[in-house]
XYZ file of N, CA and C in Angstrom:
315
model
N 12.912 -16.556 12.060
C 13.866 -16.865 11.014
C 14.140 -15.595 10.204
N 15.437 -15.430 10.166
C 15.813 -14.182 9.296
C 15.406 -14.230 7.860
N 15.318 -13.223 7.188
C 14.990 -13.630 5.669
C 16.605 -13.197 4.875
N 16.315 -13.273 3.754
C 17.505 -13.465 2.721
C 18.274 -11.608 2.958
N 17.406 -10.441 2.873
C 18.227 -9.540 3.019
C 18.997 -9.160 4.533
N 17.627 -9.427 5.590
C 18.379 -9.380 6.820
C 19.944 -9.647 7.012
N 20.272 -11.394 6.163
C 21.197 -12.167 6.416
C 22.445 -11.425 5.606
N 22.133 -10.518 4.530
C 22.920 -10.457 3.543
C 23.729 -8.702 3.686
N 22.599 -8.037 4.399
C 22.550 -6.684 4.207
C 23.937 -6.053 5.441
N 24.335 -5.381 5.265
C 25.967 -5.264 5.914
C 26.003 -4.184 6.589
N 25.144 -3.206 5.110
C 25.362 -1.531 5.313
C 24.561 -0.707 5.667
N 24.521 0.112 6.832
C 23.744 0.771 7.336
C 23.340 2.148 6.315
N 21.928 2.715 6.365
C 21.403 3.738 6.086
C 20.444 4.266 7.101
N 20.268 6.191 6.945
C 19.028 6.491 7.394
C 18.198 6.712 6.385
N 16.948 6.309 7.112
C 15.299 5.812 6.228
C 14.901 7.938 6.675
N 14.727 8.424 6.206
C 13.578 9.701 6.567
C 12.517 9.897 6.404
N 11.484 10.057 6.757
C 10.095 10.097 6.589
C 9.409 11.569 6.895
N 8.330 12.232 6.395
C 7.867 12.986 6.536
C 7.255 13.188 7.776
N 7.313 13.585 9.017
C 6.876 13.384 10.399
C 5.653 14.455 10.372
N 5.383 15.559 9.648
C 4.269 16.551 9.422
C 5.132 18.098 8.831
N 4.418 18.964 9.169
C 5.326 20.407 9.111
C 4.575 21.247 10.156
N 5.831 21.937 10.340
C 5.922 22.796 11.753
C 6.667 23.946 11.408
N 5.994 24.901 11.437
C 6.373 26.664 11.169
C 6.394 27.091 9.621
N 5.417 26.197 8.904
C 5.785 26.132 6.825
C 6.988 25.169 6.486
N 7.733 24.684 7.800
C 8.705 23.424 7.126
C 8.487 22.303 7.120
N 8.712 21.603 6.211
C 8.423 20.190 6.604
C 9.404 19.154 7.856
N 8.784 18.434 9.146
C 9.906 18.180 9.737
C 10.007 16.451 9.753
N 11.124 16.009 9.708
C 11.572 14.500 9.278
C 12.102 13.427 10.687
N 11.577 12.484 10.569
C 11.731 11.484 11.509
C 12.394 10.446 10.649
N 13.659 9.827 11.414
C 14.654 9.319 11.381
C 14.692 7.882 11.785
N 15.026 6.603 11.012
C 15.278 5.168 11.568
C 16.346 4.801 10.644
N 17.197 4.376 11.430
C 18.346 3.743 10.882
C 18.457 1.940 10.111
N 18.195 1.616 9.439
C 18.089 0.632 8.839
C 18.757 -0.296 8.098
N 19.253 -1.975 8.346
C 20.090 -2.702 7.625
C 19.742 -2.313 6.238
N 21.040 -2.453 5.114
C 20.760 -2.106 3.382
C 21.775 -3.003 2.991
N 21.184 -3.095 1.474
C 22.070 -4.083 0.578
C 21.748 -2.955 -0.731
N 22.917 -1.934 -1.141
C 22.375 -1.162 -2.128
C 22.912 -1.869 -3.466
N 22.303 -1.585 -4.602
C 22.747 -1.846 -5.817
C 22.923 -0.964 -6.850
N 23.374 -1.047 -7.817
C 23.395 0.003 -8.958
C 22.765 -0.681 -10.263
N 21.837 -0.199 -11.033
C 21.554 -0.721 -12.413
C 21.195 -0.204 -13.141
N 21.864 -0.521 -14.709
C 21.337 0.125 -16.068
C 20.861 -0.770 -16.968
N 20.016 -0.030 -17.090
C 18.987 -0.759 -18.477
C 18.771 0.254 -19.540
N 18.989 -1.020 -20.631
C 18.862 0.011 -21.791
C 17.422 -0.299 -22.695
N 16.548 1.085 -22.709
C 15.400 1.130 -23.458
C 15.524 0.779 -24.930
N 14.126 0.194 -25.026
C 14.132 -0.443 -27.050
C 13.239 0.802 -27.101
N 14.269 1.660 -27.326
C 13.801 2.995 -28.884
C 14.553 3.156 -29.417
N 14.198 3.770 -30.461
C 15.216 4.447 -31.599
C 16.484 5.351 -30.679
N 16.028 5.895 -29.919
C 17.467 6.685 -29.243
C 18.549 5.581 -28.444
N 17.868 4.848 -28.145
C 18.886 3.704 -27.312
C 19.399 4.325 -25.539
N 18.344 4.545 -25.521
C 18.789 5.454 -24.170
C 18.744 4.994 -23.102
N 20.344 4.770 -22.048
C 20.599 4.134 -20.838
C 19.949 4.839 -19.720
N 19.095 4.194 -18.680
C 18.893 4.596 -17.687
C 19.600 3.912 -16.596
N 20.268 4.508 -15.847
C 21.177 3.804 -14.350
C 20.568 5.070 -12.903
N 20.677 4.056 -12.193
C 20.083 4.249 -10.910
C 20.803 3.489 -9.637
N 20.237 3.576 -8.357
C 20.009 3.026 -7.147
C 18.773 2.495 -6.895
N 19.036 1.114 -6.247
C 17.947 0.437 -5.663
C 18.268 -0.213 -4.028
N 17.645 -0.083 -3.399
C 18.370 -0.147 -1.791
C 17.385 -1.615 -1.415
N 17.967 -2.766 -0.908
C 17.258 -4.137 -0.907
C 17.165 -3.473 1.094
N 15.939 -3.342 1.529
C 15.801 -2.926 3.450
C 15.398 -3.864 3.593
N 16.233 -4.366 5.323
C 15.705 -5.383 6.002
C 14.197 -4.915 7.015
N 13.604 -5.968 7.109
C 12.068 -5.315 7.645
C 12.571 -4.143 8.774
N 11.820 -3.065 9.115
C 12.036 -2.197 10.246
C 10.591 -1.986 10.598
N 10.920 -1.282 11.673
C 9.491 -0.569 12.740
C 8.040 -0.523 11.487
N 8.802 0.496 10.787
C 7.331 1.485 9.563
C 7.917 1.142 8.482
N 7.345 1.243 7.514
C 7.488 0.746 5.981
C 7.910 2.407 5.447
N 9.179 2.175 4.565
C 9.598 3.651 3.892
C 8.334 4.071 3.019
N 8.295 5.139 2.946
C 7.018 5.734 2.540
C 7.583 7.446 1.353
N 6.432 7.612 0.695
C 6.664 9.188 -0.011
C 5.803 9.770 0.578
N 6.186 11.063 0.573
C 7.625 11.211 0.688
C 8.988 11.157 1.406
N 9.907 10.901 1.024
C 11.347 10.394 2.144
C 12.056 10.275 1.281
N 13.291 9.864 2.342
C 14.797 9.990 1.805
C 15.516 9.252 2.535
N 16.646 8.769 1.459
C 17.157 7.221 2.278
C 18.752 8.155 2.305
N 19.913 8.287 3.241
C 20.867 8.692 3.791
C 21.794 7.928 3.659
N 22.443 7.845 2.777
C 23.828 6.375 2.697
C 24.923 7.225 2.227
N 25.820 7.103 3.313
C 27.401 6.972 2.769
C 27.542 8.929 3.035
N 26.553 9.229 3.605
C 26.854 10.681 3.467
C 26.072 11.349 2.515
N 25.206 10.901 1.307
C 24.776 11.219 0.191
C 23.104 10.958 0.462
N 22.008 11.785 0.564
C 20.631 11.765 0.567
C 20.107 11.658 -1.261
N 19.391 10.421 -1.104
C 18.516 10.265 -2.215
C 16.984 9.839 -1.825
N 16.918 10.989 -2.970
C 15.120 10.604 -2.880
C 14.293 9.808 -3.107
N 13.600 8.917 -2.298
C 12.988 7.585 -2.757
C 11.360 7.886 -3.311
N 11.911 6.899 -4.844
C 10.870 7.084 -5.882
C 9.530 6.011 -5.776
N 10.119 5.115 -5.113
C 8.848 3.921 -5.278
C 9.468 3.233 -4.263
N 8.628 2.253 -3.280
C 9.001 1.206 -2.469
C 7.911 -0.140 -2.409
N 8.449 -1.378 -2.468
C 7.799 -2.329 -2.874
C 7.813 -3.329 -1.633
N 7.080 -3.733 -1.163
C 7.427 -4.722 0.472
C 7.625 -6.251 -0.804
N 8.619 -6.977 0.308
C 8.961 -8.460 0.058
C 8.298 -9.184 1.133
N 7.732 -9.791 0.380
C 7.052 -11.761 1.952
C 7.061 -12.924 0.999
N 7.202 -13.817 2.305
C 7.575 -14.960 1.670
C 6.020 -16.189 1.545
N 5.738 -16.798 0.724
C 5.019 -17.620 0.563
C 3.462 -17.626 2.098
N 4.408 -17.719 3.015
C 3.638 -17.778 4.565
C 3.308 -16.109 4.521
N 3.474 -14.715 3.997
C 3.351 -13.546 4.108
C 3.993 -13.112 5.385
N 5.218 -13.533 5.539
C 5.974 -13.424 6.335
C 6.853 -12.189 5.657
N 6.982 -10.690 6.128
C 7.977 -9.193 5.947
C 9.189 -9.763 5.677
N 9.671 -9.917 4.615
C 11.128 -10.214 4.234
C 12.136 -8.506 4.015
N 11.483 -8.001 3.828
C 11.565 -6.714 3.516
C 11.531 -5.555 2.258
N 11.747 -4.443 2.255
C 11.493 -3.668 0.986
C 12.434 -3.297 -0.201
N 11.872 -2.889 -1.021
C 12.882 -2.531 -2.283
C 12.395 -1.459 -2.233
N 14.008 -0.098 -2.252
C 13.180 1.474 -1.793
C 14.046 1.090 -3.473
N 13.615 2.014 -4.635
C 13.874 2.974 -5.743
C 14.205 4.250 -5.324
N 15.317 4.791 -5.969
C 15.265 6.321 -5.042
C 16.392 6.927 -6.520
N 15.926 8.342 -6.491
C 16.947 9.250 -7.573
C 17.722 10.033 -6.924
N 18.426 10.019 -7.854
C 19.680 11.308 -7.684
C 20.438 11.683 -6.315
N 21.204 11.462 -5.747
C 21.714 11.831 -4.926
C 22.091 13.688 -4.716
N 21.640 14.201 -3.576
C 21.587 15.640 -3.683
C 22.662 15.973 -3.012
């Protein structure tokens, strides 16, 4: 049974992962992965009132779980993923992950 992002997710991304380093570079291994991206701002209770907005990418389960360090590839634009959280359902059944990721480079 599919779960809720599988069913929902439209848009393709590449997942990058750190594969080791070879010659002082670091070299990256590549999986292409269903996405449901979002955008959100929240505004902090301080005295400055200060908006934070971001990307949050909803992944349908794949092979390996996104990991740090990596980088998620959408639309042409690489962002760096800050935190990733796995989804399961009640049975601990892989519904899939929530990558956090900054700035597009």
């Amino acid at each position: 049974m599919a779960g809720i992002i599988e069913r929902n997710a439209r848009d393709t991304a590449v997942i990058r992962r750190r594969a080791g380093i070879e010659d002082g570079k670091p070299v990256w291994s590549e999986e292409e992965c269903l996405c449901f991206p979002m955008d959100f701002e929240q505004s902090d209770r301080d005295w400055l009132g200060a908006i934070e907005s971001g990307k949050v990418f909803l992944v349908a389960p794949m092979g390996e779980a996104p990991g740090l360090p990596g980088m998620v590839v959408y639309n042409g634009e690489e962002y760096d993923i800050r935190g990733v959280r796995t989804y399961r359902n009640l049975r601990g059944e892989l519904l899939g992950y929530r990558v956090a990721v900054a700035g597009a480079s």
